[in-house]
Amino acid sequence: MNIIIFGPPGAGKGTQSNFIVKKFNLVQLSTGNILRDEIKKKTQLGMEIDKEINLGKFVPDKIISKLVETFLSNKDYKNKIIFDGYPRNLWQANDLDKLLIKYEQKIDLALNLKTDIEIIKKRITGRYLCNKCGKIYNKYFNPPPKNKDCCSDEFLNKREDDNMDIAIKRFNIYMKETSPVLDFYKKKKLLKEINGESSIDQIYKEISDIIAVIEA
Ligand code: ADP
Ligand code: ZN
């Protein structure tokens, strides 16, 4: 099964993907994480991407398309992908359809984590990532465990683009560019809406129930 998870930046896509990947034996394709890894490696491509992201912009569609194709063409990942943060606009949604046909796959479910801007601001300004294991935490809602050799202060990192101004900018771009993509999947009858303002556990339960039904 291939799943897409939608929601504005900070809605909890990464948090939920982390859980779902384990429970349903899927692979997470977070275009954001892949791009950030590229930046860390300081490649030419990485530096170009860095500039765009720090301006609050999207990375060029063609670059994203190449990244996604490496996943879809990988036989180990066939029908096992959870797309997180992609497709971000209609061009990417149409491109994904073409890639799915090319690699004989389909989307089984699209989830939308609906979350308001006021909540998003707290989620983003409080977000921390563990360098070592990749887990996502929040200063306000989901603090990391104390005294561990993983996820302790020395491993926690703030994303450079996680500040209030960029959060608002990214939210507005999301509304403008990504809302039409939701309609695209609604028309295909694949879209399920979820209240992204519920607790992490509650959302996880709702998503698990939906997937279980589809799998059955
Ligand atoms: P996205 O991948 O959609 O950008 P994340 O999964 O990184 O979002 O979550 C953004 C921030 O909000 C993180 O700090 C995370 O710990 C926190 N968070 C995620 N889901 C919830 C939730 N349901 N309630 C409270 N905080 C949450
Ligand atoms: Zn950790």
PDB file of C-alpha atoms and ligand atoms in Angstrom:
ATOM      1  CA  MET A   1       0.000   0.000   0.000  1.00  0.00           C
ATOM      2  CA  ASN A   2       1.191   3.536  -0.850  1.00  0.00           C
ATOM      3  CA  ILE A   3      -0.015   6.412   1.324  1.00  0.00           C
ATOM      4  CA  ILE A   4       0.274  10.188   1.084  1.00  0.00           C
ATOM      5  CA  ILE A   5       0.148  12.303   4.229  1.00  0.00           C
ATOM      6  CA  PHE A   6      -0.838  15.964   3.785  1.00  0.00           C
ATOM      7  CA  GLY A   7      -0.903  18.877   6.187  1.00  0.00           C
ATOM      8  CA  PRO A   8       0.801  22.245   6.575  1.00  0.00           C
ATOM      9  CA  PRO A   9       4.383  22.258   7.872  1.00  0.00           C
ATOM     10  CA  GLY A  10       4.158  21.424  11.580  1.00  0.00           C
ATOM     11  CA  ALA A  11       0.895  19.499  11.310  1.00  0.00           C
ATOM     12  CA  GLY A  12       2.555  16.303  12.517  1.00  0.00           C
ATOM     13  CA  LYS A  13       3.237  14.420   9.270  1.00  0.00           C
ATOM     14  CA  GLY A  14       6.729  13.343  10.283  1.00  0.00           C
ATOM     15  CA  THR A  15       5.636  12.364  13.786  1.00  0.00           C
ATOM     16  CA  GLN A  16       2.855  10.137  12.471  1.00  0.00           C
ATOM     17  CA  SER A  17       4.924   8.733   9.599  1.00  0.00           C
ATOM     18  CA  ASN A  18       7.560   7.602  12.110  1.00  0.00           C
ATOM     19  CA  PHE A  19       4.928   5.464  13.872  1.00  0.00           C
ATOM     20  CA  ILE A  20       3.095   4.190  10.824  1.00  0.00           C
ATOM     21  CA  VAL A  21       6.234   3.123   9.037  1.00  0.00           C
ATOM     22  CA  LYS A  22       7.037   0.781  11.919  1.00  0.00           C
ATOM     23  CA  LYS A  23       3.545  -0.547  12.488  1.00  0.00           C
ATOM     24  CA  PHE A  24       2.708  -1.280   8.856  1.00  0.00           C
ATOM     25  CA  ASN A  25       6.195  -2.019   7.589  1.00  0.00           C
ATOM     26  CA  LEU A  26       6.381   0.887   5.161  1.00  0.00           C
ATOM     27  CA  VAL A  27       9.194   3.186   4.057  1.00  0.00           C
ATOM     28  CA  GLN A  28       8.959   6.902   4.650  1.00  0.00           C
ATOM     29  CA  LEU A  29       9.698   9.190   1.759  1.00  0.00           C
ATOM     30  CA  SER A  30      10.094  12.597   3.355  1.00  0.00           C
ATOM     31  CA  THR A  31      11.245  14.877   0.574  1.00  0.00           C
ATOM     32  CA  GLY A  32      12.111  17.445   3.273  1.00  0.00           C
ATOM     33  CA  ASN A  33      14.427  15.036   5.104  1.00  0.00           C
ATOM     34  CA  ILE A  34      16.105  13.899   1.915  1.00  0.00           C
ATOM     35  CA  LEU A  35      16.716  17.483   0.891  1.00  0.00           C
ATOM     36  CA  ARG A  36      18.096  18.387   4.324  1.00  0.00           C
ATOM     37  CA  ASP A  37      20.488  15.419   4.144  1.00  0.00           C
ATOM     38  CA  GLU A  38      21.706  16.675   0.792  1.00  0.00           C
ATOM     39  CA  ILE A  39      22.334  20.103   2.337  1.00  0.00           C
ATOM     40  CA  LYS A  40      24.335  18.553   5.191  1.00  0.00           C
ATOM     41  CA  LYS A  41      26.551  16.795   2.650  1.00  0.00           C
ATOM     42  CA  LYS A  42      27.289  20.237   1.180  1.00  0.00           C
ATOM     43  CA  THR A  43      27.052  19.066  -2.422  1.00  0.00           C
ATOM     44  CA  GLN A  44      26.458  21.581  -5.217  1.00  0.00           C
ATOM     45  CA  LEU A  45      22.842  20.436  -5.317  1.00  0.00           C
ATOM     46  CA  GLY A  46      22.694  20.715  -1.536  1.00  0.00           C
ATOM     47  CA  MET A  47      23.831  24.336  -1.542  1.00  0.00           C
ATOM     48  CA  GLU A  48      21.301  25.278  -4.189  1.00  0.00           C
ATOM     49  CA  ILE A  49      18.542  23.636  -2.185  1.00  0.00           C
ATOM     50  CA  ASP A  50      19.713  25.361   1.014  1.00  0.00           C
ATOM     51  CA  LYS A  51      19.297  28.778  -0.576  1.00  0.00           C
ATOM     52  CA  GLU A  52      15.742  28.037  -1.721  1.00  0.00           C
ATOM     53  CA  ILE A  53      14.586  26.525   1.569  1.00  0.00           C
ATOM     54  CA  ASN A  54      15.922  29.383   3.662  1.00  0.00           C
ATOM     55  CA  LEU A  55      13.975  31.801   1.513  1.00  0.00           C
ATOM     56  CA  GLY A  56      10.883  29.752   2.434  1.00  0.00           C
ATOM     57  CA  LYS A  57      10.544  28.581  -1.175  1.00  0.00           C
ATOM     58  CA  PHE A  58       9.981  25.189  -2.730  1.00  0.00           C
ATOM     59  CA  VAL A  59      12.785  23.278  -4.369  1.00  0.00           C
ATOM     60  CA  PRO A  60      12.435  22.977  -8.194  1.00  0.00           C
ATOM     61  CA  ASP A  61       9.926  20.282  -9.237  1.00  0.00           C
ATOM     62  CA  LYS A  62      12.389  18.504 -11.514  1.00  0.00           C
ATOM     63  CA  ILE A  63      14.801  17.858  -8.632  1.00  0.00           C
ATOM     64  CA  ILE A  64      11.987  16.466  -6.487  1.00  0.00           C
ATOM     65  CA  SER A  65      10.804  14.279  -9.366  1.00  0.00           C
ATOM     66  CA  LYS A  66      14.248  12.664  -9.622  1.00  0.00           C
ATOM     67  CA  LEU A  67      14.340  11.979  -5.878  1.00  0.00           C
ATOM     68  CA  VAL A  68      10.894  10.397  -5.931  1.00  0.00           C
ATOM     69  CA  GLU A  69      11.732   8.259  -8.946  1.00  0.00           C
ATOM     70  CA  THR A  70      14.679   6.673  -7.127  1.00  0.00           C
ATOM     71  CA  PHE A  71      12.195   5.456  -4.501  1.00  0.00           C
ATOM     72  CA  LEU A  72       9.500   4.268  -6.901  1.00  0.00           C
ATOM     73  CA  SER A  73      12.004   2.395  -9.051  1.00  0.00           C
ATOM     74  CA  ASN A  74      13.394   0.537  -6.020  1.00  0.00           C
ATOM     75  CA  LYS A  75      11.812  -2.942  -5.952  1.00  0.00           C
ATOM     76  CA  ASP A  76      12.298  -3.245  -2.185  1.00  0.00           C
ATOM     77  CA  TYR A  77       9.966  -0.301  -1.693  1.00  0.00           C
ATOM     78  CA  LYS A  78       7.274  -1.364  -4.145  1.00  0.00           C
ATOM     79  CA  ASN A  79       3.809  -0.491  -2.756  1.00  0.00           C
ATOM     80  CA  LYS A  80       5.324   0.294   0.628  1.00  0.00           C
ATOM     81  CA  ILE A  81       5.805   4.034   0.523  1.00  0.00           C
ATOM     82  CA  ILE A  82       4.411   6.744   2.740  1.00  0.00           C
ATOM     83  CA  PHE A  83       4.866  10.096   1.009  1.00  0.00           C
ATOM     84  CA  ASP A  84       5.425  12.868   3.549  1.00  0.00           C
ATOM     85  CA  GLY A  85       5.567  16.440   2.282  1.00  0.00           C
ATOM     86  CA  TYR A  86       4.964  15.475  -1.329  1.00  0.00           C
ATOM     87  CA  PRO A  87       3.265  16.169  -3.752  1.00  0.00           C
ATOM     88  CA  ARG A  88       3.312  19.859  -2.861  1.00  0.00           C
ATOM     89  CA  ASN A  89       1.651  21.268  -5.975  1.00  0.00           C
ATOM     90  CA  LEU A  90      -0.424  20.119  -8.950  1.00  0.00           C
ATOM     91  CA  TRP A  91       2.570  19.662 -11.228  1.00  0.00           C
ATOM     92  CA  GLN A  92       4.049  17.209  -8.722  1.00  0.00           C
ATOM     93  CA  ALA A  93       0.713  15.403  -8.309  1.00  0.00           C
ATOM     94  CA  ASN A  94       0.431  14.872 -12.062  1.00  0.00           C
ATOM     95  CA  ASP A  95       4.076  13.875 -12.252  1.00  0.00           C
ATOM     96  CA  LEU A  96       3.536  11.345  -9.457  1.00  0.00           C
ATOM     97  CA  ASP A  97       0.648   9.807 -11.416  1.00  0.00           C
ATOM     98  CA  LYS A  98       2.962   9.300 -14.386  1.00  0.00           C
ATOM     99  CA  LEU A  99       5.691   7.774 -12.228  1.00  0.00           C
ATOM    100  CA  LEU A 100       3.179   5.442 -10.560  1.00  0.00           C
ATOM    101  CA  ILE A 101       2.052   4.151 -13.962  1.00  0.00           C
ATOM    102  CA  LYS A 102       5.646   3.732 -15.091  1.00  0.00           C
ATOM    103  CA  TYR A 103       6.484   1.607 -12.032  1.00  0.00           C
ATOM    104  CA  GLU A 104       3.103  -0.184 -11.918  1.00  0.00           C
ATOM    105  CA  GLN A 105       1.938   1.166  -8.608  1.00  0.00           C
ATOM    106  CA  LYS A 106      -0.900   3.253  -7.199  1.00  0.00           C
ATOM    107  CA  ILE A 107      -1.891   5.420  -4.268  1.00  0.00           C
ATOM    108  CA  ASP A 108      -4.265   3.658  -1.866  1.00  0.00           C
ATOM    109  CA  LEU A 109      -4.893   6.453   0.610  1.00  0.00           C
ATOM    110  CA  ALA A 110      -4.344  10.181   1.084  1.00  0.00           C
ATOM    111  CA  LEU A 111      -4.603  11.606   4.602  1.00  0.00           C
ATOM    112  CA  ASN A 112      -5.063  15.274   5.413  1.00  0.00           C
ATOM    113  CA  LEU A 113      -3.994  16.492   8.852  1.00  0.00           C
ATOM    114  CA  LYS A 114      -6.048  19.678   9.123  1.00  0.00           C
ATOM    115  CA  THR A 115      -4.353  22.130  11.467  1.00  0.00           C
ATOM    116  CA  ASP A 116      -4.808  25.837  12.112  1.00  0.00           C
ATOM    117  CA  ILE A 117      -2.030  28.440  11.862  1.00  0.00           C
ATOM    118  CA  GLU A 118      -2.081  29.285  15.604  1.00  0.00           C
ATOM    119  CA  ILE A 119      -1.299  25.688  16.532  1.00  0.00           C
ATOM    120  CA  ILE A 120       1.264  25.449  13.758  1.00  0.00           C
ATOM    121  CA  LYS A 121       3.231  28.372  15.212  1.00  0.00           C
ATOM    122  CA  LYS A 122       3.746  26.521  18.532  1.00  0.00           C
ATOM    123  CA  ARG A 123       4.460  23.220  16.873  1.00  0.00           C
ATOM    124  CA  ILE A 124       7.161  24.741  14.693  1.00  0.00           C
ATOM    125  CA  THR A 125       8.853  27.027  17.187  1.00  0.00           C
ATOM    126  CA  GLY A 126       8.939  24.151  19.723  1.00  0.00           C
ATOM    127  CA  ARG A 127      10.152  21.456  17.333  1.00  0.00           C
ATOM    128  CA  TYR A 128      13.423  19.577  17.954  1.00  0.00           C
ATOM    129  CA  LEU A 129      14.909  16.637  16.086  1.00  0.00           C
ATOM    130  CA  CYS A 130      17.209  13.961  17.501  1.00  0.00           C
ATOM    131  CA  ASN A 131      20.382  13.827  15.412  1.00  0.00           C
ATOM    132  CA  LYS A 132      21.015  10.233  16.284  1.00  0.00           C
ATOM    133  CA  CYS A 133      17.684   8.447  15.757  1.00  0.00           C
ATOM    134  CA  GLY A 134      15.630  11.021  13.801  1.00  0.00           C
ATOM    135  CA  LYS A 135      12.773  11.230  16.320  1.00  0.00           C
ATOM    136  CA  ILE A 136      10.740  14.429  16.433  1.00  0.00           C
ATOM    137  CA  TYR A 137      10.001  16.211  19.721  1.00  0.00           C
ATOM    138  CA  ASN A 138       8.263  19.350  20.873  1.00  0.00           C
ATOM    139  CA  LYS A 139       9.211  21.615  23.761  1.00  0.00           C
ATOM    140  CA  TYR A 140       5.549  22.247  24.575  1.00  0.00           C
ATOM    141  CA  PHE A 141       3.671  19.107  23.555  1.00  0.00           C
ATOM    142  CA  ASN A 142       6.041  16.205  23.342  1.00  0.00           C
ATOM    143  CA  PRO A 143       9.259  16.747  25.320  1.00  0.00           C
ATOM    144  CA  PRO A 144      12.134  14.281  24.914  1.00  0.00           C
ATOM    145  CA  PRO A 145      12.802  11.691  27.657  1.00  0.00           C
ATOM    146  CA  LYS A 146      15.480  12.601  30.241  1.00  0.00           C
ATOM    147  CA  ASN A 147      18.865  10.907  30.882  1.00  0.00           C
ATOM    148  CA  LYS A 148      19.239   8.733  27.826  1.00  0.00           C
ATOM    149  CA  ASP A 149      22.143   8.068  25.523  1.00  0.00           C
ATOM    150  CA  CYS A 150      19.856   9.054  22.670  1.00  0.00           C
ATOM    151  CA  CYS A 151      17.495  12.029  22.375  1.00  0.00           C
ATOM    152  CA  SER A 152      19.223  13.895  25.227  1.00  0.00           C
ATOM    153  CA  ASP A 153      20.090  17.593  24.924  1.00  0.00           C
ATOM    154  CA  GLU A 154      23.420  17.034  23.204  1.00  0.00           C
ATOM    155  CA  PHE A 155      21.678  15.213  20.333  1.00  0.00           C
ATOM    156  CA  LEU A 156      18.721  17.543  19.942  1.00  0.00           C
ATOM    157  CA  ASN A 157      18.785  19.952  17.062  1.00  0.00           C
ATOM    158  CA  LYS A 158      16.589  22.774  15.916  1.00  0.00           C
ATOM    159  CA  ARG A 159      15.878  23.048  12.213  1.00  0.00           C
ATOM    160  CA  GLU A 160      17.332  26.228  10.816  1.00  0.00           C
ATOM    161  CA  ASP A 161      14.100  27.049   9.019  1.00  0.00           C
ATOM    162  CA  ASP A 162      11.916  26.542  12.125  1.00  0.00           C
ATOM    163  CA  ASN A 163      11.228  30.118  13.139  1.00  0.00           C
ATOM    164  CA  MET A 164       7.999  32.071  13.319  1.00  0.00           C
ATOM    165  CA  ASP A 165       8.438  34.163  10.144  1.00  0.00           C
ATOM    166  CA  ILE A 166       9.298  31.221   7.951  1.00  0.00           C
ATOM    167  CA  ALA A 167       6.543  29.163   9.590  1.00  0.00           C
ATOM    168  CA  ILE A 168       3.924  31.708   8.554  1.00  0.00           C
ATOM    169  CA  LYS A 169       5.388  32.010   5.079  1.00  0.00           C
ATOM    170  CA  ARG A 170       5.439  28.234   4.604  1.00  0.00           C
ATOM    171  CA  PHE A 171       1.859  27.988   5.866  1.00  0.00           C
ATOM    172  CA  ASN A 172       0.654  30.546   3.318  1.00  0.00           C
ATOM    173  CA  ILE A 173       2.499  28.878   0.473  1.00  0.00           C
ATOM    174  CA  TYR A 174       1.037  25.552   1.557  1.00  0.00           C
ATOM    175  CA  MET A 175      -2.498  26.954   1.482  1.00  0.00           C
ATOM    176  CA  LYS A 176      -2.007  28.422  -1.952  1.00  0.00           C
ATOM    177  CA  GLU A 177      -0.085  25.628  -3.686  1.00  0.00           C
ATOM    178  CA  THR A 178      -1.122  22.476  -1.895  1.00  0.00           C
ATOM    179  CA  SER A 179      -4.862  22.967  -1.357  1.00  0.00           C
ATOM    180  CA  PRO A 180      -5.588  22.214  -5.043  1.00  0.00           C
ATOM    181  CA  VAL A 181      -3.690  18.958  -4.613  1.00  0.00           C
ATOM    182  CA  LEU A 182      -6.136  17.927  -1.879  1.00  0.00           C
ATOM    183  CA  ASP A 183      -9.006  18.364  -4.360  1.00  0.00           C
ATOM    184  CA  PHE A 184      -7.069  16.265  -6.845  1.00  0.00           C
ATOM    185  CA  TYR A 185      -7.136  13.303  -4.424  1.00  0.00           C
ATOM    186  CA  LYS A 186     -10.640  14.053  -3.226  1.00  0.00           C
ATOM    187  CA  LYS A 187     -11.878  13.596  -6.801  1.00  0.00           C
ATOM    188  CA  LYS A 188     -10.143  10.237  -6.884  1.00  0.00           C
ATOM    189  CA  LYS A 189     -12.007   9.380  -3.645  1.00  0.00           C
ATOM    190  CA  LEU A 190      -8.748   8.692  -1.861  1.00  0.00           C
ATOM    191  CA  LEU A 191      -8.780  11.565   0.621  1.00  0.00           C
ATOM    192  CA  LYS A 192      -9.520  11.138   4.345  1.00  0.00           C
ATOM    193  CA  GLU A 193      -9.617  14.195   6.608  1.00  0.00           C
ATOM    194  CA  ILE A 194      -8.162  14.032  10.113  1.00  0.00           C
ATOM    195  CA  ASN A 195      -8.197  16.664  12.843  1.00  0.00           C
ATOM    196  CA  GLY A 196      -4.498  17.509  13.184  1.00  0.00           C
ATOM    197  CA  GLU A 197      -5.164  19.389  16.416  1.00  0.00           C
ATOM    198  CA  SER A 198      -5.883  16.225  18.420  1.00  0.00           C
ATOM    199  CA  SER A 199      -3.195  14.557  20.507  1.00  0.00           C
ATOM    200  CA  ILE A 200      -0.422  12.547  18.887  1.00  0.00           C
ATOM    201  CA  ASP A 201      -1.908   9.316  20.283  1.00  0.00           C
ATOM    202  CA  GLN A 202      -5.423  10.106  19.117  1.00  0.00           C
ATOM    203  CA  ILE A 203      -4.277  10.888  15.585  1.00  0.00           C
ATOM    204  CA  TYR A 204      -2.139   7.773  15.507  1.00  0.00           C
ATOM    205  CA  LYS A 205      -5.148   5.695  16.496  1.00  0.00           C
ATOM    206  CA  GLU A 206      -7.378   7.239  13.830  1.00  0.00           C
ATOM    207  CA  ILE A 207      -4.798   6.708  11.116  1.00  0.00           C
ATOM    208  CA  SER A 208      -4.108   3.133  12.205  1.00  0.00           C
ATOM    209  CA  ASP A 209      -7.827   2.328  12.084  1.00  0.00           C
ATOM    210  CA  ILE A 210      -8.177   3.743   8.572  1.00  0.00           C
ATOM    211  CA  ILE A 211      -5.179   1.801   7.287  1.00  0.00           C
ATOM    212  CA  ALA A 212      -6.331  -1.409   8.962  1.00  0.00           C
ATOM    213  CA  VAL A 213      -9.645  -1.202   7.114  1.00  0.00           C
ATOM    214  CA  ILE A 214      -7.930  -0.697   3.773  1.00  0.00           C
ATOM    215  CA  GLU A 215      -5.520  -3.533   4.414  1.00  0.00           C
ATOM    216  CA  ALA A 216      -8.271  -5.968   5.398  1.00  0.00           C
TER     217      ALA A 216
HETATM  218  P1  ADP B   1       5.474  18.036   9.867  1.00  0.00           P
HETATM  219  O1  ADP B   1       6.236  16.805   9.494  1.00  0.00           O
HETATM  220  O2  ADP B   1       4.048  18.000   9.393  1.00  0.00           O
HETATM  221  O3  ADP B   1       6.161  19.322   9.532  1.00  0.00           O
HETATM  222  P2  ADP B   1       6.179  17.267  12.614  1.00  0.00           P
HETATM  223  O4  ADP B   1       5.781  15.833  12.693  1.00  0.00           O
HETATM  224  O5  ADP B   1       7.619  17.601  12.515  1.00  0.00           O
HETATM  225  O6  ADP B   1       5.332  18.043  11.482  1.00  0.00           O
HETATM  226  O7  ADP B   1       5.558  17.979  13.920  1.00  0.00           O
HETATM  227  C1  ADP B   1       5.749  19.361  14.156  1.00  0.00           C
HETATM  228  C2  ADP B   1       5.946  19.611  15.650  1.00  0.00           C
HETATM  229  O8  ADP B   1       4.714  19.414  16.346  1.00  0.00           O
HETATM  230  C3  ADP B   1       6.926  18.691  16.325  1.00  0.00           C
HETATM  231  O9  ADP B   1       7.600  19.445  17.298  1.00  0.00           O
HETATM  232  C4  ADP B   1       6.067  17.596  16.969  1.00  0.00           C
HETATM  233  O10 ADP B   1       6.682  17.059  18.126  1.00  0.00           O
HETATM  234  C5  ADP B   1       4.806  18.355  17.317  1.00  0.00           C
HETATM  235  N1  ADP B   1       3.589  17.582  17.125  1.00  0.00           N
HETATM  236  C6  ADP B   1       3.294  16.722  16.119  1.00  0.00           C
HETATM  237  N2  ADP B   1       2.047  16.241  16.241  1.00  0.00           N
HETATM  238  C7  ADP B   1       1.514  16.827  17.341  1.00  0.00           C
HETATM  239  C8  ADP B   1       0.240  16.751  18.017  1.00  0.00           C
HETATM  240  N3  ADP B   1      -0.770  15.991  17.543  1.00  0.00           N
HETATM  241  N4  ADP B   1       0.055  17.483  19.133  1.00  0.00           N
HETATM  242  C9  ADP B   1       1.053  18.264  19.608  1.00  0.00           C
HETATM  243  N5  ADP B   1       2.264  18.393  19.032  1.00  0.00           N
HETATM  244  C10 ADP B   1       2.508  17.676  17.920  1.00  0.00           C
HETATM  245 ZN    ZN B   2      17.260   9.829  19.645  1.00  0.00          ZN
END
